[in-house]
Amino acid sequence: MSFVPLTVTRNANTGVARSTRQGVRESERLEEFIGSTREGAIAALLTQSRHRGEDMLAGPEQVLAEVRDLQERLAPDWFVVDQLSYSVTLALHCLGLPFATFCPGHPTYLPHSPEALFGVPYAWPRAVRPTARELAELRRAALRNDLAFTERFAEVARGHAPQVQAPGRAFALASRRAVVFNYPQFSWLPKHRRPGVRFLHGGQCVSPEEKGPGDVWEGVLSRLKSSAGHVVLIALGTFLSARDDVLALLIRGVLAHCPDAAVVVAAGEGAPRLAEFAGPRVHVADVVPQRWLLSRVDAMVHHGGNNSFTECVASATPALILPFSSDQFSIAHDAERARLATCLNPATLTEDDAGAAVRELLDHVPEGLPRWSEALRRRGPRWTAGRLLDAMESPVRSR
């Protein structure tokens, strides 16, 4: 098996967003987004909506040419494409090549009905309740993107593949054979109904044989556990680690309300600014071995990203979720409804609220966590890969 790099956007993400080499405009958009998260949910979502065309549909003609070249050189049997890589999905559609869609976010990132709009959460956690006016503004912005992306898709298809079926609604374009969701199969999720398509809920993508990070991290964890009975992991993801003000608030809250707990903090570029907290009960790092740590800590505070959410459930780690943007509000809603985690609003968070929430998680495991942890461990990457192979290698069913 071999992998071939394909650049589909000028954006890049190598683990710590601000440390990644970006173009000037990409850096400006990142700073604008981070600033918008300080204003609350709708401001962040509206900023993401404004950035969407540059982020997700840059150079579709060039991507089509590169995918065609890959096909001619390597002749793969089929492709797996990230659902958010819209230019690649469009290219595969135009070239008539077989592919499976992998959805790395909430399942509703793939619209399930004409009314569903990419960029508008299908549901909200109790702590985050936008007004009707705010929601209407967000829907208008999302609809503009929906129409603009769809027209751009149609334009590219007319120019490069007039013989193939029109791509239709851009955000809904996906494989006609298999769609993989890295997400639990909650009964209340909106149903995707597409004749002939296999929808696979793999639950999580955690390797059953997680490689250890080495002696340094073993030593860090040993030191922290010698100072406290519990260890709490705080990590807000690649982009939101830039919110070192929230990280500092969380550290203070946990130290004050959980005297029997130590803290590991993933701080990205903000690590030097949080160095004052370092001590017997606090370890601050730019990046952390999150999946390895989850089997060794007692609770986690995260932003509601899909990977953090599913990794916490798979490892049975109680979590406090602070949703800032994207699909994090939908994920926080599901986590609450399934009784897997606690959710608070990062825009109104206080040290007391954060510390009390973590204290409760250390004292009482969320009611739904044992059941769903077992369910996710029964699935995972190997389960998903087996069923994906079956779906892609079976004869195409008539529609």
GROMACS .gro file of C-alpha atoms in nm:
model
  399
    1MET     CA    1   0.000   0.000   0.000
    2SER     CA    2   0.128   0.347  -0.081
    3PHE     CA    3   0.005   0.704  -0.033
    4VAL     CA    4   0.038   0.993  -0.275
    5PRO     CA    5   0.006   1.354  -0.151
    6LEU     CA    6  -0.264   1.565  -0.314
    7THR     CA    7  -0.285   1.935  -0.223
    8VAL     CA    8  -0.648   2.048  -0.248
    9THR     CA    9  -0.632   2.381  -0.064
   10ARG     CA   10  -0.380   2.647   0.033
   11ASN     CA   11  -0.477   2.587   0.395
   12ALA     CA   12  -0.264   2.350   0.598
   13ASN     CA   13  -0.291   2.186   0.938
   14THR     CA   14  -0.002   1.995   1.089
   15GLY     CA   15  -0.119   1.984   1.450
   16VAL     CA   16  -0.083   2.339   1.582
   17ALA     CA   17  -0.258   2.579   1.346
   18ARG     CA   18  -0.058   2.895   1.417
   19SER     CA   19   0.271   2.706   1.388
   20THR     CA   20   0.181   2.566   1.047
   21ARG     CA   21   0.327   2.746   0.747
   22GLN     CA   22   0.035   2.935   0.590
   23GLY     CA   23  -0.014   3.197   0.321
   24VAL     CA   24  -0.083   3.555   0.429
   25ARG     CA   25  -0.455   3.535   0.356
   26GLU     CA   26  -0.484   3.196   0.530
   27SER     CA   27  -0.316   3.338   0.842
   28GLU     CA   28  -0.550   3.638   0.835
   29ARG     CA   29  -0.855   3.413   0.817
   30LEU     CA   30  -0.725   3.203   1.107
   31GLU     CA   31  -0.682   3.508   1.328
   32GLU     CA   32  -1.025   3.639   1.230
   33PHE     CA   33  -1.181   3.305   1.318
   34ILE     CA   34  -1.007   3.285   1.656
   35GLY     CA   35  -1.121   3.638   1.734
   36SER     CA   36  -1.480   3.554   1.643
   37THR     CA   37  -1.492   3.267   1.894
   38ARG     CA   38  -1.458   3.529   2.169
   39GLU     CA   39  -1.794   3.673   2.060
   40GLY     CA   40  -1.989   3.349   2.084
   41ALA     CA   41  -2.139   3.070   1.875
   42ILE     CA   42  -2.316   3.264   1.601
   43ALA     CA   43  -2.024   3.502   1.544
   44ALA     CA   44  -1.788   3.206   1.499
   45LEU     CA   45  -2.024   3.023   1.265
   46LEU     CA   46  -2.085   3.335   1.055
   47THR     CA   47  -1.710   3.389   1.023
   48GLN     CA   48  -1.664   3.031   0.909
   49SER     CA   49  -1.945   3.080   0.660
   50ARG     CA   50  -1.771   3.385   0.510
   51HIS     CA   51  -1.445   3.192   0.478
   52ARG     CA   52  -1.598   2.878   0.332
   53GLY     CA   53  -1.533   2.941  -0.036
   54GLU     CA   54  -1.162   3.009   0.016
   55ASP     CA   55  -1.124   2.725   0.264
   56MET     CA   56  -1.309   2.449   0.084
   57LEU     CA   57  -1.337   2.516  -0.288
   58ALA     CA   58  -1.001   2.654  -0.396
   59GLY     CA   59  -0.890   2.565  -0.749
   60PRO     CA   60  -1.134   2.285  -0.844
   61GLU     CA   61  -1.002   2.270  -1.202
   62GLN     CA   62  -0.646   2.212  -1.080
   63VAL     CA   63  -0.764   1.942  -0.840
   64LEU     CA   64  -0.954   1.772  -1.121
   65ALA     CA   65  -0.637   1.767  -1.334
   66GLU     CA   66  -0.433   1.620  -1.046
   67VAL     CA   67  -0.692   1.350  -0.972
   68ARG     CA   68  -0.701   1.258  -1.342
   69ASP     CA   69  -0.320   1.231  -1.337
   70LEU     CA   70  -0.331   1.007  -1.030
   71GLN     CA   71  -0.586   0.783  -1.198
   72GLU     CA   72  -0.376   0.754  -1.513
   73ARG     CA   73  -0.054   0.680  -1.323
   74LEU     CA   74  -0.181   0.450  -1.050
   75ALA     CA   75  -0.517   0.316  -1.173
   76PRO     CA   76  -0.663   0.258  -0.824
   77ASP     CA   77  -0.973   0.041  -0.801
   78TRP     CA   78  -1.152   0.312  -0.602
   79PHE     CA   79  -1.091   0.615  -0.383
   80VAL     CA   80  -1.180   0.718  -0.029
   81VAL     CA   81  -1.238   1.093  -0.005
   82ASP     CA   82  -1.284   1.320   0.294
   83GLN     CA   83  -1.638   1.459   0.270
   84LEU     CA   84  -1.502   1.808   0.337
   85SER     CA   85  -1.266   1.786   0.037
   86TYR     CA   86  -1.533   1.915  -0.198
   87SER     CA   87  -1.298   1.976  -0.490
   88VAL     CA   88  -1.187   1.611  -0.482
   89THR     CA   89  -1.543   1.481  -0.464
   90LEU     CA   90  -1.635   1.701  -0.760
   91ALA     CA   91  -1.333   1.578  -0.956
   92LEU     CA   92  -1.418   1.213  -0.893
   93HIS     CA   93  -1.776   1.278  -0.997
   94CYS     CA   94  -1.671   1.451  -1.318
   95LEU     CA   95  -1.425   1.173  -1.403
   96GLY     CA   96  -1.679   0.901  -1.329
   97LEU     CA   97  -1.443   0.727  -1.084
   98PRO     CA   98  -1.572   0.501  -0.804
   99PHE     CA   99  -1.525   0.641  -0.454
  100ALA     CA  100  -1.640   0.610  -0.095
  101THR     CA  101  -1.710   0.915   0.120
  102PHE     CA  102  -1.556   0.943   0.467
  103CYS     CA  103  -1.737   1.195   0.688
  104PRO     CA  104  -1.492   1.309   0.960
  105GLY     CA  105  -1.740   1.538   1.135
  106HIS     CA  106  -2.097   1.514   1.260
  107PRO     CA  107  -2.317   1.304   1.027
  108THR     CA  108  -2.531   1.610   0.948
  109TYR     CA  109  -2.228   1.768   0.777
  110LEU     CA  110  -2.373   1.567   0.487
  111PRO     CA  111  -2.718   1.731   0.449
  112HIS     CA  112  -2.997   1.480   0.501
  113SER     CA  113  -3.286   1.688   0.361
  114PRO     CA  114  -3.347   1.993   0.140
  115GLU     CA  115  -3.395   2.206   0.452
  116ALA     CA  116  -3.070   2.100   0.617
  117LEU     CA  117  -2.787   2.347   0.557
  118PHE     CA  118  -2.416   2.285   0.595
  119GLY     CA  119  -2.286   2.519   0.866
  120VAL     CA  120  -2.612   2.531   1.066
  121PRO     CA  121  -2.615   2.291   1.365
  122TYR     CA  122  -2.907   2.049   1.354
  123ALA     CA  123  -2.944   2.078   1.732
  124TRP     CA  124  -2.792   2.275   2.020
  125PRO     CA  125  -2.676   2.185   2.371
  126ARG     CA  126  -2.871   2.338   2.661
  127ALA     CA  127  -2.590   2.581   2.746
  128VAL     CA  128  -2.585   2.739   2.398
  129ARG     CA  129  -2.920   2.876   2.276
  130PRO     CA  130  -2.906   3.131   1.993
  131THR     CA  131  -3.201   3.364   1.940
  132ALA     CA  132  -3.442   3.323   1.650
  133ARG     CA  133  -3.293   3.631   1.485
  134GLU     CA  134  -2.938   3.493   1.514
  135LEU     CA  135  -3.045   3.159   1.370
  136ALA     CA  136  -3.220   3.329   1.079
  137GLU     CA  137  -2.904   3.527   0.999
  138LEU     CA  138  -2.695   3.210   1.012
  139ARG     CA  139  -2.937   3.024   0.784
  140ARG     CA  140  -2.927   3.307   0.529
  141ALA     CA  141  -2.546   3.296   0.523
  142ALA     CA  142  -2.546   2.916   0.492
  143LEU     CA  143  -2.801   2.925   0.210
  144ARG     CA  144  -2.586   3.174   0.017
  145ASN     CA  145  -2.296   2.933   0.042
  146ASP     CA  146  -2.516   2.640  -0.056
  147LEU     CA  147  -2.628   2.818  -0.374
  148ALA     CA  148  -2.281   2.952  -0.457
  149PHE     CA  149  -2.108   2.614  -0.415
  150THR     CA  150  -2.379   2.441  -0.617
  151GLU     CA  151  -2.346   2.688  -0.904
  152ARG     CA  152  -1.966   2.657  -0.899
  153PHE     CA  153  -1.995   2.276  -0.908
  154ALA     CA  154  -2.231   2.299  -1.205
  155GLU     CA  155  -1.996   2.540  -1.385
  156VAL     CA  156  -1.696   2.310  -1.344
  157ALA     CA  157  -1.897   2.004  -1.449
  158ARG     CA  158  -2.035   2.177  -1.760
  159GLY     CA  159  -1.686   2.282  -1.863
  160HIS     CA  160  -1.504   1.956  -1.795
  161ALA     CA  161  -1.759   1.674  -1.798
  162PRO     CA  162  -2.073   1.774  -1.988
  163GLN     CA  163  -2.145   1.408  -2.053
  164VAL     CA  164  -2.191   1.308  -1.685
  165GLN     CA  165  -2.493   1.358  -1.469
  166ALA     CA  166  -2.507   1.708  -1.316
  167PRO     CA  167  -2.358   1.709  -0.965
  168GLY     CA  168  -2.666   1.871  -0.811
  169ARG     CA  169  -2.650   2.023  -0.466
  170ALA     CA  170  -2.281   2.065  -0.384
  171PHE     CA  171  -2.275   1.998  -0.011
  172ALA     CA  172  -2.487   1.686  -0.061
  173LEU     CA  173  -2.264   1.533  -0.329
  174ALA     CA  174  -2.124   1.207  -0.197
  175SER     CA  175  -2.056   0.847  -0.293
  176ARG     CA  176  -2.340   0.651  -0.445
  177ARG     CA  177  -2.199   0.335  -0.292
  178ALA     CA  178  -2.074   0.393   0.064
  179VAL     CA  179  -2.060   0.673   0.319
  180VAL     CA  180  -1.863   0.623   0.640
  181PHE     CA  181  -1.943   0.821   0.954
  182ASN     CA  182  -1.679   0.840   1.227
  183TYR     CA  183  -1.960   0.863   1.480
  184PRO     CA  184  -2.191   0.658   1.705
  185GLN     CA  185  -2.523   0.546   1.559
  186PHE     CA  186  -2.753   0.738   1.791
  187SER     CA  187  -3.120   0.657   1.728
  188TRP     CA  188  -3.225   1.024   1.707
  189LEU     CA  189  -2.985   1.128   1.431
  190PRO     CA  190  -3.157   1.239   1.109
  191LYS     CA  191  -3.173   0.954   0.859
  192HIS     CA  192  -2.985   0.970   0.531
  193ARG     CA  193  -3.199   0.797   0.272
  194ARG     CA  194  -3.028   0.738  -0.062
  195PRO     CA  195  -3.116   0.427  -0.265
  196GLY     CA  196  -2.824   0.192  -0.307
  197VAL     CA  197  -2.592   0.373  -0.063
  198ARG     CA  198  -2.448   0.192   0.241
  199PHE     CA  199  -2.422   0.423   0.542
  200LEU     CA  200  -2.167   0.289   0.791
  201HIS     CA  201  -2.139   0.424   1.145
  202GLY     CA  202  -1.788   0.317   1.241
  203GLY     CA  203  -1.816   0.489   1.579
  204GLN     CA  204  -1.449   0.578   1.623
  205CYS     CA  205  -1.107   0.556   1.459
  206VAL     CA  206  -0.892   0.462   1.758
  207SER     CA  207  -0.625   0.204   1.695
  208PRO     CA  208  -0.656  -0.093   1.935
  209GLU     CA  209  -0.275  -0.094   1.965
  210GLU     CA  210  -0.193   0.266   2.054
  211LYS     CA  211   0.183   0.317   2.049
  212GLY     CA  212   0.334   0.465   2.363
  213PRO     CA  213   0.491   0.814   2.339
  214GLY     CA  214   0.809   0.716   2.522
  215ASP     CA  215   0.981   0.762   2.857
  216VAL     CA  216   0.934   1.140   2.877
  217TRP     CA  217   0.556   1.121   2.886
  218GLU     CA  218   0.564   0.816   3.111
  219GLY     CA  219   0.767   1.031   3.350
  220VAL     CA  220   0.527   1.326   3.324
  221LEU     CA  221   0.230   1.112   3.411
  222SER     CA  222   0.413   0.940   3.696
  223ARG     CA  223   0.511   1.278   3.842
  224LEU     CA  224   0.158   1.415   3.825
  225LYS     CA  225   0.005   1.106   3.981
  226SER     CA  226   0.249   1.128   4.267
  227SER     CA  227   0.107   1.474   4.344
  228ALA     CA  228  -0.263   1.402   4.299
  229GLY     CA  229  -0.514   1.120   4.294
  230HIS     CA  230  -0.668   1.224   3.960
  231VAL     CA  231  -0.538   1.359   3.631
  232VAL     CA  232  -0.743   1.582   3.400
  233LEU     CA  233  -0.654   1.641   3.034
  234ILE     CA  234  -0.739   1.980   2.881
  235ALA     CA  235  -0.716   2.005   2.501
  236LEU     CA  236  -0.918   2.233   2.273
  237GLY     CA  237  -0.793   2.107   1.938
  238THR     CA  238  -0.558   2.228   1.668
  239PHE     CA  239  -0.712   2.572   1.616
  240LEU     CA  240  -0.876   2.648   1.948
  241SER     CA  241  -0.560   2.584   2.148
  242ALA     CA  242  -0.501   2.951   2.053
  243ARG     CA  243  -0.763   3.042   2.315
  244ASP     CA  244  -0.507   3.043   2.595
  245ASP     CA  245  -0.741   3.268   2.797
  246VAL     CA  246  -0.987   2.979   2.819
  247LEU     CA  247  -0.708   2.733   2.894
  248ALA     CA  248  -0.588   2.953   3.182
  249LEU     CA  249  -0.943   2.980   3.318
  250LEU     CA  250  -0.980   2.603   3.306
  251ILE     CA  251  -0.650   2.543   3.485
  252ARG     CA  252  -0.745   2.783   3.764
  253GLY     CA  253  -1.091   2.631   3.794
  254VAL     CA  254  -0.968   2.273   3.820
  255LEU     CA  255  -0.690   2.359   4.067
  256ALA     CA  256  -0.936   2.546   4.290
  257HIS     CA  257  -1.225   2.297   4.286
  258CYS     CA  258  -1.031   1.972   4.254
  259PRO     CA  259  -0.744   1.978   4.503
  260ASP     CA  260  -0.694   1.606   4.443
  261ALA     CA  261  -0.641   1.653   4.067
  262ALA     CA  262  -0.346   1.734   3.843
  263VAL     CA  263  -0.375   1.879   3.493
  264VAL     CA  264  -0.217   1.812   3.153
  265VAL     CA  265  -0.274   2.100   2.909
  266ALA     CA  266  -0.230   2.099   2.530
  267ALA     CA  267  -0.157   2.467   2.469
  268GLY     CA  268  -0.019   2.489   2.116
  269GLU     CA  269   0.175   2.809   2.059
  270GLY     CA  270   0.031   2.944   2.384
  271ALA     CA  271   0.241   2.709   2.596
  272PRO     CA  272   0.496   2.980   2.691
  273ARG     CA  273   0.213   3.211   2.801
  274LEU     CA  274   0.083   2.941   3.036
  275ALA     CA  275   0.425   2.853   3.176
  276GLU     CA  276   0.340   3.031   3.503
  277PHE     CA  277   0.104   2.744   3.589
  278ALA     CA  278   0.366   2.471   3.554
  279GLY     CA  279   0.431   2.286   3.878
  280PRO     CA  280   0.368   1.963   4.066
  281ARG     CA  281   0.003   1.957   3.959
  282VAL     CA  282   0.023   2.113   3.612
  283HIS     CA  283   0.207   2.008   3.296
  284VAL     CA  284   0.179   2.241   2.996
  285ALA     CA  285   0.290   2.124   2.648
  286ASP     CA  286   0.244   2.247   2.293
  287VAL     CA  287   0.109   1.907   2.184
  288VAL     CA  288   0.016   1.596   2.383
  289PRO     CA  289  -0.027   1.223   2.302
  290GLN     CA  290  -0.402   1.252   2.348
  291ARG     CA  291  -0.516   0.901   2.264
  292TRP     CA  292  -0.248   0.746   2.484
  293LEU     CA  293  -0.338   0.979   2.769
  294LEU     CA  294  -0.710   0.908   2.750
  295SER     CA  295  -0.665   0.556   2.882
  296ARG     CA  296  -0.469   0.699   3.177
  297VAL     CA  297  -0.654   1.017   3.282
  298ASP     CA  298  -0.977   1.049   3.480
  299ALA     CA  299  -1.151   1.322   3.280
  300MET     CA  300  -1.099   1.546   2.979
  301VAL     CA  301  -1.203   1.898   2.885
  302HIS     CA  302  -1.236   1.942   2.509
  303HIS     CA  303  -1.405   2.151   2.240
  304GLY     CA  304  -1.645   1.893   2.102
  305GLY     CA  305  -1.441   1.800   1.796
  306ASN     CA  306  -1.539   1.466   1.647
  307ASN     CA  307  -1.211   1.292   1.726
  308SER     CA  308  -1.194   1.413   2.086
  309PHE     CA  309  -1.557   1.319   2.142
  310THR     CA  310  -1.537   0.969   1.996
  311GLU     CA  311  -1.198   0.899   2.154
  312CYS     CA  312  -1.335   0.994   2.496
  313VAL     CA  313  -1.637   0.767   2.450
  314ALA     CA  314  -1.426   0.475   2.323
  315SER     CA  315  -1.190   0.507   2.621
  316ALA     CA  316  -1.479   0.564   2.868
  317THR     CA  317  -1.334   0.901   2.971
  318PRO     CA  318  -1.580   1.148   3.129
  319ALA     CA  319  -1.571   1.483   2.949
  320LEU     CA  320  -1.658   1.848   2.982
  321ILE     CA  321  -1.737   1.984   2.634
  322LEU     CA  322  -1.695   2.352   2.545
  323PRO     CA  323  -1.825   2.396   2.187
  324PHE     CA  324  -1.688   2.697   1.998
  325SER     CA  325  -1.766   2.645   1.628
  326SER     CA  326  -1.833   2.410   1.335
  327ASP     CA  327  -2.019   2.088   1.422
  328GLN     CA  328  -1.918   2.108   1.787
  329PHE     CA  329  -2.265   2.227   1.891
  330SER     CA  330  -2.433   1.926   1.728
  331ILE     CA  331  -2.180   1.691   1.890
  332ALA     CA  332  -2.227   1.856   2.231
  333HIS     CA  333  -2.604   1.814   2.196
  334ASP     CA  334  -2.566   1.443   2.120
  335ALA     CA  335  -2.321   1.394   2.406
  336GLU     CA  336  -2.568   1.555   2.645
  337ARG     CA  337  -2.864   1.359   2.515
  338ALA     CA  338  -2.675   1.028   2.538
  339ARG     CA  339  -2.556   1.122   2.890
  340LEU     CA  340  -2.192   1.095   2.791
  341ALA     CA  341  -2.061   1.436   2.894
  342THR     CA  342  -2.133   1.775   3.044
  343CYS     CA  343  -2.155   2.083   2.822
  344LEU     CA  344  -2.090   2.448   2.911
  345ASN     CA  345  -2.077   2.763   2.698
  346PRO     CA  346  -1.714   2.878   2.657
  347ALA     CA  347  -1.831   3.235   2.585
  348THR     CA  348  -1.980   3.269   2.935
  349LEU     CA  349  -1.760   3.023   3.123
  350THR     CA  350  -1.638   3.103   3.474
  351GLU     CA  351  -1.368   2.938   3.680
  352ASP     CA  352  -1.626   2.821   3.932
  353ASP     CA  353  -1.849   2.666   3.666
  354ALA     CA  354  -1.559   2.487   3.500
  355GLY     CA  355  -1.410   2.361   3.825
  356ALA     CA  356  -1.747   2.242   3.959
  357ALA     CA  357  -1.823   2.058   3.635
  358VAL     CA  358  -1.490   1.875   3.640
  359ARG     CA  359  -1.538   1.795   4.009
  360GLU     CA  360  -1.873   1.633   3.928
  361LEU     CA  361  -1.718   1.427   3.649
  362LEU     CA  362  -1.445   1.300   3.880
  363ASP     CA  363  -1.702   1.204   4.142
  364HIS     CA  364  -1.970   1.055   3.915
  365VAL     CA  365  -1.921   0.885   3.578
  366PRO     CA  366  -2.184   1.003   3.325
  367GLU     CA  367  -2.469   0.752   3.315
  368GLY     CA  368  -2.451   0.665   2.946
  369LEU     CA  369  -2.073   0.629   2.921
  370PRO     CA  370  -2.032   0.256   3.003
  371ARG     CA  371  -2.296   0.148   2.749
  372TRP     CA  372  -2.174   0.364   2.462
  373SER     CA  373  -1.808   0.296   2.533
  374GLU     CA  374  -1.873  -0.075   2.491
  375ALA     CA  375  -2.071  -0.011   2.172
  376LEU     CA  376  -1.792   0.196   2.015
  377ARG     CA  377  -1.520  -0.051   2.109
  378ARG     CA  378  -1.713  -0.322   1.921
  379ARG     CA  379  -1.675  -0.113   1.605
  380GLY     CA  380  -1.382   0.108   1.509
  381PRO     CA  381  -1.141   0.113   1.213
  382ARG     CA  382  -1.121  -0.262   1.147
  383TRP     CA  383  -1.499  -0.309   1.164
  384THR     CA  384  -1.544  -0.012   0.932
  385ALA     CA  385  -1.275  -0.118   0.686
  386GLY     CA  386  -1.425  -0.465   0.649
  387ARG     CA  387  -1.771  -0.335   0.573
  388LEU     CA  388  -1.637  -0.064   0.347
  389LEU     CA  389  -1.452  -0.322   0.139
  390ASP     CA  390  -1.770  -0.526   0.117
  391ALA     CA  391  -1.975  -0.225   0.010
  392MET     CA  392  -1.728  -0.110  -0.254
  393GLU     CA  393  -1.653  -0.452  -0.398
  394SER     CA  394  -2.012  -0.575  -0.416
  395PRO     CA  395  -2.200  -0.530  -0.745
  396VAL     CA  396  -2.368  -0.192  -0.776
  397ARG     CA  397  -2.735  -0.230  -0.692
  398SER     CA  398  -2.984  -0.095  -0.942
  399ARG     CA  399  -3.159   0.227  -0.856
   0.00000   0.00000   0.00000
